[in-house]
């Protein structure tokens, strides 16, 4: 399964989906900036349980992606006629944004005909022509119950003192 895959949506459902993700990104950015208390849950219409931010997931890289995605989606929302369900760039943008939000909230965000999204996790793909020392896909203190970990590594040559490790966990799994 492609972790960034996003269902092809059209018409009003696509507009609602873009607005939902845009609003969630704004909510996270407001909390990160201190305009809303970080620990305050967000009650979203149509969702039984409130969305709660996991502060440890608010990395600088993820916040930058949320800001950029929100800017791109602002254009689509101001010009809904630009929204096309078969637009590969839009689907990639929505998929990346959804994945970041799922990591931040610690739960899946299904859309369209999707029943339920799997719990968030991490996917790593590494390629190297030569590994001289140590290449680690995922290093973690623990893996939460239900979290997914996928590591794909490819090395042309692993040197005599080289080592390639997919997952290194110092604590518990599950």
Short mmCIF file of C-alpha atoms in Angstrom, two decimals:
data_model
loop_
_atom_site.label_atom_id
_atom_site.label_comp_id
_atom_site.label_asym_id
_atom_site.label_seq_id
_atom_site.Cartn_x
_atom_site.Cartn_y
_atom_site.Cartn_z
CA UNK A 1 0.00 0.00 0.00
CA UNK A 2 1.29 3.43 -0.92
CA UNK A 3 1.19 5.41 2.30
CA UNK A 4 0.62 8.65 0.43
CA UNK A 5 -2.21 7.29 -1.72
CA UNK A 6 -5.32 9.38 -1.58
CA UNK A 7 -8.69 8.31 -2.95
CA UNK A 8 -9.95 9.94 -6.14
CA UNK A 9 -12.76 12.24 -5.04
CA UNK A 10 -14.90 14.59 -7.09
CA UNK A 11 -17.37 17.45 -6.78
CA UNK A 12 -18.64 18.54 -3.38
CA UNK A 13 -16.91 15.64 -1.59
CA UNK A 14 -13.52 16.82 -2.89
CA UNK A 15 -14.23 20.42 -1.83
CA UNK A 16 -15.29 19.24 1.66
CA UNK A 17 -12.18 17.08 1.96
CA UNK A 18 -9.86 19.93 0.97
CA UNK A 19 -11.63 22.24 3.44
CA UNK A 20 -11.41 19.61 6.21
CA UNK A 21 -7.65 19.11 5.74
CA UNK A 22 -7.07 22.86 5.36
CA UNK A 23 -8.94 23.51 8.62
CA UNK A 24 -7.09 20.74 10.49
CA UNK A 25 -3.73 22.12 9.33
CA UNK A 26 -4.82 25.58 10.51
CA UNK A 27 -5.88 24.19 13.86
CA UNK A 28 -2.51 22.51 14.38
CA UNK A 29 -0.63 25.64 13.32
CA UNK A 30 -2.75 27.80 15.68
CA UNK A 31 -1.93 25.48 18.57
CA UNK A 32 1.76 25.38 17.68
CA UNK A 33 1.85 29.20 17.59
CA UNK A 34 0.14 29.42 20.98
CA UNK A 35 -3.07 31.08 19.72
CA UNK A 36 -4.97 28.08 21.13
CA UNK A 37 -3.70 25.94 24.04
CA UNK A 38 -1.79 22.97 22.64
CA UNK A 39 -3.51 20.51 24.97
CA UNK A 40 -7.03 21.71 24.10
CA UNK A 41 -8.77 18.97 22.06
CA UNK A 42 -10.55 19.91 18.86
CA UNK A 43 -14.14 18.72 18.50
CA UNK A 44 -14.80 18.17 14.80
CA UNK A 45 -18.37 17.82 13.49
CA UNK A 46 -18.96 14.29 12.26
CA UNK A 47 -16.24 12.80 14.48
CA UNK A 48 -17.30 11.08 17.69
CA UNK A 49 -14.06 11.74 19.52
CA UNK A 50 -12.14 15.01 19.62
CA UNK A 51 -8.78 15.27 17.88
CA UNK A 52 -5.86 15.60 20.28
CA UNK A 53 -2.43 16.75 19.25
CA UNK A 54 0.59 14.69 20.22
CA UNK A 55 3.15 17.46 20.86
CA UNK A 56 6.15 15.20 20.18
CA UNK A 57 4.94 14.90 16.56
CA UNK A 58 5.14 18.66 15.92
CA UNK A 59 8.55 18.60 14.25
CA UNK A 60 9.86 21.64 12.40
CA UNK A 61 9.81 19.72 9.10
CA UNK A 62 6.21 18.62 9.62
CA UNK A 63 5.12 22.16 10.58
CA UNK A 64 6.80 23.52 7.43
CA UNK A 65 4.92 20.97 5.31
CA UNK A 66 1.61 21.89 7.00
CA UNK A 67 2.23 25.59 6.31
CA UNK A 68 3.12 24.96 2.67
CA UNK A 69 0.13 22.66 2.18
CA UNK A 70 -2.21 25.17 3.75
CA UNK A 71 -0.93 27.86 1.38
CA UNK A 72 -1.45 25.63 -1.66
CA UNK A 73 -4.92 24.57 -0.52
CA UNK A 74 -5.90 28.22 0.06
CA UNK A 75 -5.62 28.73 -3.71
CA UNK A 76 -7.85 25.72 -4.40
CA UNK A 77 -10.44 26.88 -1.87
CA UNK A 78 -10.54 30.36 -3.39
CA UNK A 79 -10.96 28.81 -6.86
CA UNK A 80 -12.91 25.53 -6.41
CA UNK A 81 -13.11 25.16 -10.20
CA UNK A 82 -9.37 24.27 -10.06
CA UNK A 83 -10.17 21.17 -7.99
CA UNK A 84 -9.96 18.05 -10.14
CA UNK A 85 -10.16 14.61 -8.52
CA UNK A 86 -7.71 13.13 -11.03
CA UNK A 87 -5.05 15.81 -10.39
CA UNK A 88 -2.02 13.72 -9.34
CA UNK A 89 -0.24 16.69 -7.71
CA UNK A 90 -3.32 17.56 -5.66
CA UNK A 91 -3.76 13.94 -4.57
CA UNK A 92 -0.08 13.78 -3.53
CA UNK A 93 -0.45 17.04 -1.58
CA UNK A 94 -3.62 15.79 0.16
CA UNK A 95 -2.01 12.42 0.88
CA UNK A 96 1.09 13.98 2.42
CA UNK A 97 -0.99 16.41 4.47
CA UNK A 98 -3.28 13.63 5.67
CA UNK A 99 -0.28 11.48 6.64
CA UNK A 100 1.24 14.35 8.66
CA UNK A 101 -2.08 15.04 10.39
CA UNK A 102 -2.55 11.34 11.18
CA UNK A 103 0.87 11.29 12.82
CA UNK A 104 0.10 14.46 14.77
CA UNK A 105 -3.31 13.18 15.93
CA UNK A 106 -2.25 9.55 16.33
CA UNK A 107 -5.24 8.22 14.41
CA UNK A 108 -6.42 7.59 10.89
CA UNK A 109 -8.47 10.11 8.91
CA UNK A 110 -10.53 8.16 6.32
CA UNK A 111 -12.07 9.89 3.28
CA UNK A 112 -14.47 8.95 0.51
CA UNK A 113 -15.36 5.27 0.58
CA UNK A 114 -12.49 4.30 2.86
CA UNK A 115 -13.81 2.44 5.88
CA UNK A 116 -10.99 3.16 8.32
CA UNK A 117 -7.40 4.17 7.90
CA UNK A 118 -4.75 2.11 9.61
CA UNK A 119 -3.10 3.61 12.65
CA UNK A 120 -0.23 5.89 11.79
CA UNK A 121 3.31 4.70 11.70
CA UNK A 122 6.46 5.30 9.76
CA UNK A 123 7.66 4.32 6.33
CA UNK A 124 11.32 4.66 5.39
CA UNK A 125 12.97 4.04 2.05
CA UNK A 126 16.77 4.25 1.86
CA UNK A 127 19.05 3.70 -1.09
CA UNK A 128 22.82 3.90 -1.00
CA UNK A 129 25.50 2.95 -3.48
CA UNK A 130 27.93 2.18 -0.64
CA UNK A 131 27.49 1.80 3.12
CA UNK A 132 30.83 2.31 4.89
CA UNK A 133 29.61 2.64 8.47
CA UNK A 134 26.08 2.18 9.80
CA UNK A 135 22.80 2.87 8.05
CA UNK A 136 19.69 2.64 10.26
CA UNK A 137 16.18 2.93 8.84
CA UNK A 138 14.31 3.56 12.10
CA UNK A 139 15.79 4.09 15.56
CA UNK A 140 13.19 4.33 18.31
CA UNK A 141 12.76 4.13 22.06
CA UNK A 142 9.56 2.18 21.52
CA UNK A 143 6.75 1.45 19.11
CA UNK A 144 3.18 2.16 20.19
CA UNK A 145 0.52 -0.54 19.95
CA UNK A 146 -1.01 -0.62 16.48
CA UNK A 147 1.67 1.59 14.93
CA UNK A 148 3.08 0.44 11.62
CA UNK A 149 6.74 0.38 10.71
CA UNK A 150 7.90 -0.27 7.17
CA UNK A 151 11.54 -0.08 6.10
CA UNK A 152 12.84 -0.66 2.58
CA UNK A 153 16.60 -0.52 2.19
CA UNK A 154 18.82 -1.07 -0.80
CA UNK A 155 22.60 -0.89 -0.79
CA UNK A 156 24.83 -1.59 -3.75
CA UNK A 157 27.79 -2.52 -1.55
CA UNK A 158 28.10 -2.82 2.22
CA UNK A 159 31.71 -2.28 3.22
CA UNK A 160 33.71 -4.57 5.48
CA UNK A 161 32.87 -2.49 8.56
CA UNK A 162 29.46 -1.44 7.23
CA UNK A 163 26.12 -2.42 8.66
CA UNK A 164 22.57 -1.92 7.43
CA UNK A 165 19.83 -2.08 10.09
CA UNK A 166 16.13 -1.82 9.26
CA UNK A 167 14.65 -1.16 12.71
CA UNK A 168 16.45 -0.61 16.00
CA UNK A 169 14.20 -0.47 19.07
CA UNK A 170 15.64 0.30 22.50
CA UNK A 171 12.38 -0.21 24.39
CA UNK A 172 9.15 -2.06 23.86
CA UNK A 173 7.14 -2.94 20.80
CA UNK A 174 3.39 -2.77 21.28
#
